[in-house]
Coordinates of C-alpha atoms and ligand atoms in Angstrom, one line a residue:
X191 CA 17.4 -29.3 7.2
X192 CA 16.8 -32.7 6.6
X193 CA 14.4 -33.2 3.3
X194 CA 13.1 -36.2 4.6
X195 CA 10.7 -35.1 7.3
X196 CA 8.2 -33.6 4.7
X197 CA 8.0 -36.8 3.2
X198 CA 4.3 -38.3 2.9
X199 CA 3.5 -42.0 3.3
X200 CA 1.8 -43.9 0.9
X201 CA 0.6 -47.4 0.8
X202 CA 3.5 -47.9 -2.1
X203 CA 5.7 -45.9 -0.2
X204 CA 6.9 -42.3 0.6
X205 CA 6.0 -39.3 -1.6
X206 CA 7.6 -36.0 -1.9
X207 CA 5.5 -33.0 -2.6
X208 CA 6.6 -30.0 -4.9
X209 CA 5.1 -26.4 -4.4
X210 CA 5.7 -23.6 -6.5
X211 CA 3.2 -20.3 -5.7
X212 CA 2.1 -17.7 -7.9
X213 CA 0.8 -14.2 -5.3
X214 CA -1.4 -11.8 -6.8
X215 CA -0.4 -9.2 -4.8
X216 CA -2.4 -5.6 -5.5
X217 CA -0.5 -2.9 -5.9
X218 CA -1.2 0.2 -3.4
X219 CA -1.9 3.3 -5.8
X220 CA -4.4 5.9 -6.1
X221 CA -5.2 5.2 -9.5
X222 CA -5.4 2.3 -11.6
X223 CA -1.8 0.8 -13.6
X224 CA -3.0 2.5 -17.2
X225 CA -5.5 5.0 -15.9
X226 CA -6.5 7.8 -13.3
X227 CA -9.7 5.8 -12.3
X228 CA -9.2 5.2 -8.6
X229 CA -8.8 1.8 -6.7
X230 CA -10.7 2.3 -3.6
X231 CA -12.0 -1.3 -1.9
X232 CA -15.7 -1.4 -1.5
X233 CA -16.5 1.0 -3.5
X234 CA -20.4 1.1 -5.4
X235 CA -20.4 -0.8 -8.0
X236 CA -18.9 0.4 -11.4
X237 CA -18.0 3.7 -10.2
X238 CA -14.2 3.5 -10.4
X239 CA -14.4 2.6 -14.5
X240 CA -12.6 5.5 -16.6
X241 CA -13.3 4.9 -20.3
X242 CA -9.3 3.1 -20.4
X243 CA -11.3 0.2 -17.8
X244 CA -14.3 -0.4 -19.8
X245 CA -11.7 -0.3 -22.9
X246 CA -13.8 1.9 -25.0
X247 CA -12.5 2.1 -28.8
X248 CA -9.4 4.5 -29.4
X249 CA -8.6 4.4 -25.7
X250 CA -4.6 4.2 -24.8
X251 CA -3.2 3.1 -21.6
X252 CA -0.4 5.5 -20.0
X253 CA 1.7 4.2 -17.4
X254 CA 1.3 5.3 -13.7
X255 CA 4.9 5.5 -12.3
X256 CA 3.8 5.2 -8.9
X257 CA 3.2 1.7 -9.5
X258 CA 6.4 1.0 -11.3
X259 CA 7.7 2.6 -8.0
X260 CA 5.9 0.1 -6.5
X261 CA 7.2 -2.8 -8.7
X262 CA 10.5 -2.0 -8.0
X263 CA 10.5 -1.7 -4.3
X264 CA 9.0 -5.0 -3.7
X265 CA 11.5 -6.2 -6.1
X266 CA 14.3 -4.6 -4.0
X267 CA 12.5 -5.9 -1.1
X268 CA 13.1 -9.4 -2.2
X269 CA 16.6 -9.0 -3.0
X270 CA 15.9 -9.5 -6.6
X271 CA 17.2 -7.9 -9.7
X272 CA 15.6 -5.2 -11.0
X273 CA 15.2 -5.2 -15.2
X274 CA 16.1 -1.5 -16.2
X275 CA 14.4 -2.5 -19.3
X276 CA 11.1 -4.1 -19.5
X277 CA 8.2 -5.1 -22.0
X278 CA 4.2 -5.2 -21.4
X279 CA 2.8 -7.7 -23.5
X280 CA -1.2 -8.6 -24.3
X281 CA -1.9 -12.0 -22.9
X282 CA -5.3 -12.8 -25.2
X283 CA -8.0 -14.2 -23.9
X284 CA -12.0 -13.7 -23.7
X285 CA -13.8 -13.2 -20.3
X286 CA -16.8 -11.4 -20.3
X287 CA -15.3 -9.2 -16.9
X288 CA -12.5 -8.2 -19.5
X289 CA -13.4 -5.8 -21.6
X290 CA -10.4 -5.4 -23.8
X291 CA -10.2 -9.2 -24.8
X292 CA -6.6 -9.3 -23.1
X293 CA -5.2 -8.5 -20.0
X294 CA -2.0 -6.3 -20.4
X295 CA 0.9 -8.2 -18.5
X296 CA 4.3 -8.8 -19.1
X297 CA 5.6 -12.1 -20.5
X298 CA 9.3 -12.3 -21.8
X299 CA 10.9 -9.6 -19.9
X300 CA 9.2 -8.9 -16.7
X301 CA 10.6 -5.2 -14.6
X302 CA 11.8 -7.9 -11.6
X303 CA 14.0 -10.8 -12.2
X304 CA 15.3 -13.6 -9.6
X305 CA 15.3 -12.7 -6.2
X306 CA 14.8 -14.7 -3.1
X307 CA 12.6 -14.5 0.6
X308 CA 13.5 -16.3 3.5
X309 CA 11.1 -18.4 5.0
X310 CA 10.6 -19.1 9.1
X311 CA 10.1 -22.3 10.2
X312 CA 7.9 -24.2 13.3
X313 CA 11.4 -25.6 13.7
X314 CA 14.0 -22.8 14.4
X315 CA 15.0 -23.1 11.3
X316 CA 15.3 -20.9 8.2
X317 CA 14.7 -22.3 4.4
X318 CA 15.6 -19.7 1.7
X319 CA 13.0 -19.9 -1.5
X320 CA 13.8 -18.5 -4.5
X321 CA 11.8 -16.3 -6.3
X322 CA 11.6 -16.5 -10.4
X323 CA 10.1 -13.1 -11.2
X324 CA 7.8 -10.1 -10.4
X325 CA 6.2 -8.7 -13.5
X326 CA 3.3 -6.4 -13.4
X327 CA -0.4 -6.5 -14.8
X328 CA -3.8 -5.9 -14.9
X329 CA -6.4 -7.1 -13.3
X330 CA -9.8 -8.1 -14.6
X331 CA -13.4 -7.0 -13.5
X332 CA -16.1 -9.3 -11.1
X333 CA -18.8 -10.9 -12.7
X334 CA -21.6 -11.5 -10.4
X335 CA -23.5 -14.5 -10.4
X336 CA -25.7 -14.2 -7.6
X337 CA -27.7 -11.2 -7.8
X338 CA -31.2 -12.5 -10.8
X339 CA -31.5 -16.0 -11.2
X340 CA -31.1 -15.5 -15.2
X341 CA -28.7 -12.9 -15.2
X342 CA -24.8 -12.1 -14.3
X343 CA -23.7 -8.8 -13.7
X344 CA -20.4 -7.5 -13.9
X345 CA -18.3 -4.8 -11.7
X346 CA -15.8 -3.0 -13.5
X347 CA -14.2 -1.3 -10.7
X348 CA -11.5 -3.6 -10.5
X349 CA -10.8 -3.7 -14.3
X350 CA -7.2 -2.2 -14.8
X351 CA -6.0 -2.0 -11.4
X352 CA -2.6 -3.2 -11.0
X353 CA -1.2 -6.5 -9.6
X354 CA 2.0 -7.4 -9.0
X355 CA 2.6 -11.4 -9.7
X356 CA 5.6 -12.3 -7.6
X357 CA 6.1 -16.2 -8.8
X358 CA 8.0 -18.5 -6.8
X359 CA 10.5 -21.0 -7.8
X360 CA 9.4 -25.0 -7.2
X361 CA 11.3 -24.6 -3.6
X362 CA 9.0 -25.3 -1.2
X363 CA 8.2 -29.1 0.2
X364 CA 5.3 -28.8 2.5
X365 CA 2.2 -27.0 3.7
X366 CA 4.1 -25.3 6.5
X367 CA 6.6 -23.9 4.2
X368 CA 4.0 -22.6 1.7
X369 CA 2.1 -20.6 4.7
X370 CA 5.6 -19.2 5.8
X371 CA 6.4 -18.3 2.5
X372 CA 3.3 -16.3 1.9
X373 CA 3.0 -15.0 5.7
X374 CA 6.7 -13.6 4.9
X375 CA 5.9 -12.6 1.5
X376 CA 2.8 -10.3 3.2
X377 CA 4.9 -9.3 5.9
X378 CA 7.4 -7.8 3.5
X379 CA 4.5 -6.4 1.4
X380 CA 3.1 -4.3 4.5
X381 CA 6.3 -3.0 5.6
X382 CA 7.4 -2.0 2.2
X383 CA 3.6 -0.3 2.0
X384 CA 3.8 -2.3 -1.5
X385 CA 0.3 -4.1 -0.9
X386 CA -1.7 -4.0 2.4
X387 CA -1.8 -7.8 2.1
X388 CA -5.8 -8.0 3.0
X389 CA -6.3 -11.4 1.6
X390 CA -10.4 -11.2 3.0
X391 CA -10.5 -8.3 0.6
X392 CA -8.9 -10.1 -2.7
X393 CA -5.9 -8.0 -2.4
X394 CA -3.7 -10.5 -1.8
X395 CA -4.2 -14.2 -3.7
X396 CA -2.1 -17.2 -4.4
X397 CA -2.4 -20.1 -7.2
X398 CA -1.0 -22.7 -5.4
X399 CA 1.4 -25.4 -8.1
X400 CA 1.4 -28.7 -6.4
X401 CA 2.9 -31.8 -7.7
X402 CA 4.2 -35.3 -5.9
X403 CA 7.1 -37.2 -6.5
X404 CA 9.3 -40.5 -5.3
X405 CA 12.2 -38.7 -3.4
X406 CA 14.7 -38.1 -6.3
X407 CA 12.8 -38.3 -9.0
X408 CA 12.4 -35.7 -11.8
X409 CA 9.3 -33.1 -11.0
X410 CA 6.0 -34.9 -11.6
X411 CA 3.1 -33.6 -13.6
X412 CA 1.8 -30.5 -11.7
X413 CA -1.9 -28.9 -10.9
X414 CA -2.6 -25.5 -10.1
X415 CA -5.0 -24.6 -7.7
X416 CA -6.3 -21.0 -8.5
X417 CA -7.0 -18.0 -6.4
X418 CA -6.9 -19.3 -2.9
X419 CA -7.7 -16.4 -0.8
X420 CA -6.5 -17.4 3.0
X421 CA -2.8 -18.8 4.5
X422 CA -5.4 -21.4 6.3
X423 CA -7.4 -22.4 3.0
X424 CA -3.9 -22.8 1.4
X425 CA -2.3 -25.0 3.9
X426 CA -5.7 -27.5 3.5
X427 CA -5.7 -27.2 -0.3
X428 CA -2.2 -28.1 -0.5
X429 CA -3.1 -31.4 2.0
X430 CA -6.3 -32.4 -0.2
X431 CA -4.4 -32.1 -3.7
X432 CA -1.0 -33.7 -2.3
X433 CA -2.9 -36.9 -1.3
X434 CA -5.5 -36.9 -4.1
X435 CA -2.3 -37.1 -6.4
X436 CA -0.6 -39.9 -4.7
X437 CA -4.1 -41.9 -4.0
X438 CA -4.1 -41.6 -8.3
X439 CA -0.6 -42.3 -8.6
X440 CA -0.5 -45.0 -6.0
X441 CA -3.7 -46.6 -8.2
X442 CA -1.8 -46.4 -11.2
X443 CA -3.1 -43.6 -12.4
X444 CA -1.8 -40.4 -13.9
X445 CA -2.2 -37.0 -13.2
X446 CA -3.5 -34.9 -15.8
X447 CA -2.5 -31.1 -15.8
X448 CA -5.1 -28.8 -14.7
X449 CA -6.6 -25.8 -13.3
X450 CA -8.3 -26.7 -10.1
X451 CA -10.6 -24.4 -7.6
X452 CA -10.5 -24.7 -3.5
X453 CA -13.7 -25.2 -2.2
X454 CA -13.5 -24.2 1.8
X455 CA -16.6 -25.8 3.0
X456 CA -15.9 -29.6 1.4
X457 CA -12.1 -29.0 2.1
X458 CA -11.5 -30.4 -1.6
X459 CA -10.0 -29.6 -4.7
X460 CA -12.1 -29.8 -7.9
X461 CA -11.0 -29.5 -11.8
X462 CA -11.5 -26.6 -13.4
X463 CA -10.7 -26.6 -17.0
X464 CA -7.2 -28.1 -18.5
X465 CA -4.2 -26.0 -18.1
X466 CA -3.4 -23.4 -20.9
X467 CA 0.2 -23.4 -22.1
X468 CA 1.8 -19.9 -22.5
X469 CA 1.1 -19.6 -26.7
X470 CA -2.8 -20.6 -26.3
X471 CA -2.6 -16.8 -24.9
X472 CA -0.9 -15.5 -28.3
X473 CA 1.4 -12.9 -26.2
X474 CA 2.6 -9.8 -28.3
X475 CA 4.4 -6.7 -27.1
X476 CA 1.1 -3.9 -26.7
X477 CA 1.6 -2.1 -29.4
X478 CA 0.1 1.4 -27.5
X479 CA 3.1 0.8 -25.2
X480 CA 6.4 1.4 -25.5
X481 CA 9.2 -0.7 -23.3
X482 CA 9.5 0.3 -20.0
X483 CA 12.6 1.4 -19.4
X484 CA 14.0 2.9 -15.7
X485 CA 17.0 4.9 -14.8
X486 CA 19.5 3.2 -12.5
X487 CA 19.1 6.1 -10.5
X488 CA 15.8 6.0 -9.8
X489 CA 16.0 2.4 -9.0
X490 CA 19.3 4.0 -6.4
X491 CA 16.7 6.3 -5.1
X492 CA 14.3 3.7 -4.6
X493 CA 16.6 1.3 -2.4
X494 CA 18.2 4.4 -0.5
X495 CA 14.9 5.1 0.4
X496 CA 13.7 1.2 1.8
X497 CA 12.2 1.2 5.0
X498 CA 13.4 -2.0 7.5
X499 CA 12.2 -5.5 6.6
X500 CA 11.3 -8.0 8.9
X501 CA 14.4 -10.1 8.8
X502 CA 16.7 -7.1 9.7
X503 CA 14.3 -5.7 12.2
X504 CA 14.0 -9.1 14.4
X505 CA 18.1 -9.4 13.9
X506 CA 17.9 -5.7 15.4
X507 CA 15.4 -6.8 18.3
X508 CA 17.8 -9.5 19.0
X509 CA 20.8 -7.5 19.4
X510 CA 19.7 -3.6 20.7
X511 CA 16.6 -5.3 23.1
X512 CA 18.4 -9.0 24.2
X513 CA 15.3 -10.7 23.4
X514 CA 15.3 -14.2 22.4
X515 CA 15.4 -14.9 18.4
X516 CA 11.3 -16.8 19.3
X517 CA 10.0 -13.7 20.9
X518 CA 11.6 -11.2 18.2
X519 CA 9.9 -13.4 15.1
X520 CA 6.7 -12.9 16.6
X521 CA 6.7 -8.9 17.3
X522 CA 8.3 -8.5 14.0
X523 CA 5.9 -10.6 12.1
X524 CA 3.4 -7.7 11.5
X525 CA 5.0 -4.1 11.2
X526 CA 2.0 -2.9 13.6
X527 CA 3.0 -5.2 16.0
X528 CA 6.8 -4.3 16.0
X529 CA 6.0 -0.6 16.4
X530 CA 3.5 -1.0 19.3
X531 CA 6.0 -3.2 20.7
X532 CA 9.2 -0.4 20.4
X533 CA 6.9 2.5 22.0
X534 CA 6.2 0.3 24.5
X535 CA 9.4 -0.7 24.8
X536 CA 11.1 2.7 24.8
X537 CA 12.9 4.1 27.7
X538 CA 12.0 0.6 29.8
X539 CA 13.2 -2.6 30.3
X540 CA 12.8 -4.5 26.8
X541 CA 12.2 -7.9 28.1
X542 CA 9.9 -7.0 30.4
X543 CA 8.2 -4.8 27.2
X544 CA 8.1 -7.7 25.3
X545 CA 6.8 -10.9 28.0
X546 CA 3.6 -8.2 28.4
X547 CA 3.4 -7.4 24.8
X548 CA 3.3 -11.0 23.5
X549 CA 1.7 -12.2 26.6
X550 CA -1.1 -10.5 28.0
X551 CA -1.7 -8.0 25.7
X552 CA -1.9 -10.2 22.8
X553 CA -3.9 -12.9 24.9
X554 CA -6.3 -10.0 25.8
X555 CA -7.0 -9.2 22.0
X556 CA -7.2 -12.4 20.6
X557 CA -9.5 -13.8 23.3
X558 CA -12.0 -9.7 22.5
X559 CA -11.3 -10.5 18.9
X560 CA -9.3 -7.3 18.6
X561 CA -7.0 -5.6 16.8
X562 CA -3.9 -3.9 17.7
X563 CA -5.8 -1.0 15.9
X564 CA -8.9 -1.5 17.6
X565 CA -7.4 -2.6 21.0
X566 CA -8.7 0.0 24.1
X567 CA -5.0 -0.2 25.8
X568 CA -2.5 1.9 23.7
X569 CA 1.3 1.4 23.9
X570 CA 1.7 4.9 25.7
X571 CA -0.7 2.9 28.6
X572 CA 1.0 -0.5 28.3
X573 CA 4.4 1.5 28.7
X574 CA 3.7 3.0 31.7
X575 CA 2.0 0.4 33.5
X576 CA 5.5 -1.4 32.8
X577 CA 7.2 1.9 34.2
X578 CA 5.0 1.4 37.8
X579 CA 6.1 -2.2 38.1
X580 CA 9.9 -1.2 37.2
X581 CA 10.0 1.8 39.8
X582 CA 7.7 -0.4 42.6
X583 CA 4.7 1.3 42.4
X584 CA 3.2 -2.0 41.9
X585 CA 4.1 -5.9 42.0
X586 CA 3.7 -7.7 38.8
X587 CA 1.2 -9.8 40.2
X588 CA -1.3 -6.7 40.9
X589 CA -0.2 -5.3 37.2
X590 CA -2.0 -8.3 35.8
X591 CA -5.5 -6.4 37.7
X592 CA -4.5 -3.1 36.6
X593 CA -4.2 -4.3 32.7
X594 CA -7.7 -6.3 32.9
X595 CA -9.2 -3.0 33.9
X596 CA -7.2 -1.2 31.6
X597 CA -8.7 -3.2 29.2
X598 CA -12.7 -2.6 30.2
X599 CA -12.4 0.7 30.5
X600 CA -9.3 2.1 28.8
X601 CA -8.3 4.3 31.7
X602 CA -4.5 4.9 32.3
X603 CA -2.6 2.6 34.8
X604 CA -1.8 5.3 37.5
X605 CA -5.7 6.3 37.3
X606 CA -6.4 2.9 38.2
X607 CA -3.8 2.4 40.9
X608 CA -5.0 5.6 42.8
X609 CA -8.6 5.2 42.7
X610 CA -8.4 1.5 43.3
X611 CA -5.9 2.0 45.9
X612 CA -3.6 -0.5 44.5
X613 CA 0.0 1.0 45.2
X614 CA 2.4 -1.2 46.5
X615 CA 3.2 -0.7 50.4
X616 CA 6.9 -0.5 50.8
X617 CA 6.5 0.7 54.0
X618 CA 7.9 -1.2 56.2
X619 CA 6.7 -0.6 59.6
X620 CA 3.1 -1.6 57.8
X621 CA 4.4 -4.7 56.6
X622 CA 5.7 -5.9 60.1
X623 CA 2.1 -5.1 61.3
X624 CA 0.9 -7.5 59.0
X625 CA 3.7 -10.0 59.8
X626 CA 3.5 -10.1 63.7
X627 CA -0.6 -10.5 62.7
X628 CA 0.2 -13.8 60.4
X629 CA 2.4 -14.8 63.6
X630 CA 0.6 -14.8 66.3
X631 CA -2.6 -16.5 64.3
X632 CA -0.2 -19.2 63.5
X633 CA 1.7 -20.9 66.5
X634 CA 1.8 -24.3 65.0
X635 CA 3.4 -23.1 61.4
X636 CA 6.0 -21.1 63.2
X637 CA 7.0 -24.3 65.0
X638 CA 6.7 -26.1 62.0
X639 CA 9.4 -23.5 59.8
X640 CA 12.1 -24.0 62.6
X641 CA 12.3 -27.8 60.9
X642 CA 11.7 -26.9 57.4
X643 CA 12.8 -23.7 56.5
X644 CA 11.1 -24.2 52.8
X645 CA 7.4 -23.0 54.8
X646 CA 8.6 -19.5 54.2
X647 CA 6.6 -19.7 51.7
X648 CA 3.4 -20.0 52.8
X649 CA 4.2 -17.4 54.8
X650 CA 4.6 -15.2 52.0
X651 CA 1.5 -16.5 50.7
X652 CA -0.1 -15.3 53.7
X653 CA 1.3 -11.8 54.1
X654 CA 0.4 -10.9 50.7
X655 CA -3.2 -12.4 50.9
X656 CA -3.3 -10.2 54.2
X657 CA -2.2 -7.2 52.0
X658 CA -4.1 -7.5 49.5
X659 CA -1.3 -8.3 47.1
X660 CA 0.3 -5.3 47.5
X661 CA 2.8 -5.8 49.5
X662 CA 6.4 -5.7 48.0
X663 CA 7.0 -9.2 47.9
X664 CA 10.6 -8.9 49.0
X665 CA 10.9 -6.7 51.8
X666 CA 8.2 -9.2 53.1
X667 CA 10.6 -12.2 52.4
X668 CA 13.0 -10.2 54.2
X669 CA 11.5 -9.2 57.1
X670 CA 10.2 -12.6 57.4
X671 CA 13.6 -14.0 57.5
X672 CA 14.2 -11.8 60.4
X673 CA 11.0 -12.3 62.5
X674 CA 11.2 -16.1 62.0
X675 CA 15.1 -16.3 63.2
X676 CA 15.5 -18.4 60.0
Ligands
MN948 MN1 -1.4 -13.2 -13.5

């Protein structure tokens, strides 16, 4: 892929822009990374805090394996290594919604080393990025600004729940590429069941590193733009900072280092504080934990047991169902969306499976707002209304009537047919009926065919309008044919 296509113009000239992303991704667990408190969303405030959370004095941590499990999936997940040996460090630093004075992370020897995700382009095309590390931490509490005009609160029930931060090496060149990267990041997430990837919900978060640069030049001074919550808020924040940079630049400016904040509703980045380095956060090895250290067989056990990613599922769409590489990137883009689409698809004709499942059926729930979770047409329904038009029970054009009432009412295809009285007629001495009608109300057309034989058409046009559209569209270009002496 050519490099220069991402390039941005500037009045001095073209700019290239550097990204590097750092995904909080929250770890799915029933209890918290160092205690048994649990990690439900949404829960009443301050409820989920066991006395490890609210770091009462003489509390230790212990280590829930599930989410080293965890850790080490996604790791495998990304085709990274995986560190059998591994330290948790305190990263120092006071915030009244941390109660301990330090979040426990891991610093110098994170449980997941390099590893790398493949990103899908507008394009067609495919840009690997590499991935630095995943190391695993806590999270803090919520202060809460908003609730007493005097006063801020703070919710503990997030305090000690475990995040994964999977950081990204400087690979990535524009705004598209950053969305793919983190669309395919949460797509591996989901399937792996590492992290449901809500990003509404906070579960999912990105500080976005952006710097500009002339094209070959060494990495310019970089910003980082903290906890942007939405693939759409990161794409804009990325196309604010990139141009505020090169406006300074271009000015002869210079671009300081510095936290920023994305603020949605003026589309603008907006400093923060100045970046720390790594040793304003004094790091030390926790001294209430020992290094983590894993069993290669576990880790054996662990990528045994890997359920199919995206990447190898579409290549497996391409090659067991024939569909084209496009439609394949889409089904397999959301694990829910690939299963729906392979019951559907089951025991039918694939292609056909997948023109109504990326078609109409997504058309129908995008334009309700729906879900496929919350959609009134299952896959068992959507798979047999593709069985009727297969064995002829119906045309595809009167399928399209049967799904929109599938749709309002969430009544099975064949219920529909039979009440509505939409079977196909393949009966042929009905369809002549209809024929010798269209005929004889037409003398002028019939003359008119014997010149151009194209016209067939609108006889077809008229038989099936006759028919109510359910006439089988090619035993009445047939008999057509015949009547006409074409
Ligand atoms: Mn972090």
């Amino acid at each position: 892929m050519s490099e220069n296509k991402n390039l941005i113009e500037g009045a001095t000239g073209a700019w290239e822009v550097v990204l590097g992303l750092e995904v909080h991704a929250q770890v799915m667990s029933q209890a918290k990374l160092f205690s048994s408190a649990p990690t439900k969303f949404g829960a009443e405030q301050n409820v989920q805090v066991s006395l490890v959370d609210a770091a009462m004095p003489g509390m230790l941590p212990v280590i829930n394996e599930e989410c080293v499990r965890q850790a080490v999936r996604t790791g495998l997940g990304i085709k990274a290594q995986i560190n059998l040996r591994s330290v948790f460090d305190r990263k120092n630093y006071f915030y009244p919604d941390l109660p301990q004075g330090y979040q426990i992370s891991q610093f110098k020897y994170p449980i997941v080393g390099e590893g790398e995700i493949e990103i899908d382009l507008a394009d067609g095309s495919v840009k690997r990025v590499g991935v630095e590390r995943l190391h695993l931490e806590q999270d803090a509490g919520k202060s809460i600004h908003d609730q007493h005009p005097s006063l801020s609160f703070v919710d503990l029930n997030r305090s000690g729940v475990a995040l994964m931060e999977i950081v990204s090496k400087p690979d990535m060149r524009s705004s598209e590429e950053a969305q793919a990267y983190v669309k395919k990041l949460r797509a591996i997430l989901r399937y792996l069941g590492t992290c449901d990837g809500n990003m509404e919900e906070g579960s999912m978060r990105a500080d976005v590193n952006v710097s500009v640069r002339r094209p070959g030049e060494p990495l310019g001074t970089r910003c980082e733009i903290k906890n942007v919550n939405s693939i759409r808020f990161i794409g804009q924040a990325i196309e604010y900072e990139a141009r505020r940079q090169i406006d300074v630049l271009e000015d002869g400016g210079e671009i300081a280092q510095e936290t920023r904040l994305f603020d949605p509703r003026a589309g603008e980045t907006r400093s923060m504080r100045s970046k720390e380095e790594a040793h304003d956060y004094r790091y030390f090895p926790d001294p209430d934990l020992l290094p983590l250290v894993l069993q290669q067989e576990m880790v054996d056990a662990l990528a045994a047991d890997l359920p199919e990613l995206p990447d190898d599922k579409r290549a497996r769409f391409v090659r067991e169902y024939g569909l084209s590489p496009y439609d394949a990137g889409v089904l397999v883009s959301e694990k829910v969306s690939a299963d729906f689409f392979e019951e559907v698809a089951t025991g039918r004709d694939p292609k056909l499976a997948s023109n109504w499942v990326t078609g109409d059926f997504f058309g129908a729930l995008n334009k309700a707002g729906l879900s496929i979770e919350t959609s009134p047409v299952s896959a068992r329904q959507l798979g047999e209304l593709i069985g009727l038009i297969s064995d002829n029970t119906i045309s595809g054009r009167i399928a399209k009537e049967v799904f929109e009432i599938m749709f309002e009412t969430g009544d099975d295809p064949a219920k529909i047919v039979e009440e509505k009285g939409l079977r196909q007629v393949t009966d042929l001495g009905a369809i002549e009926q209809v024929i010798d009608e269209v005929i004889a109300a037409n003398p002028d057309k019939v003359a008119e065919v014997k010149e151009k034989p194209k016209l067939i058409g609108w006889f077809v046009g008229q038989v099936m309008k006759a028919s109510g559209g359910k006439a089988n569209p090619q035993s009445v270009n047939e008999l057509l044919s015949k009547k006409l002496e074409l």
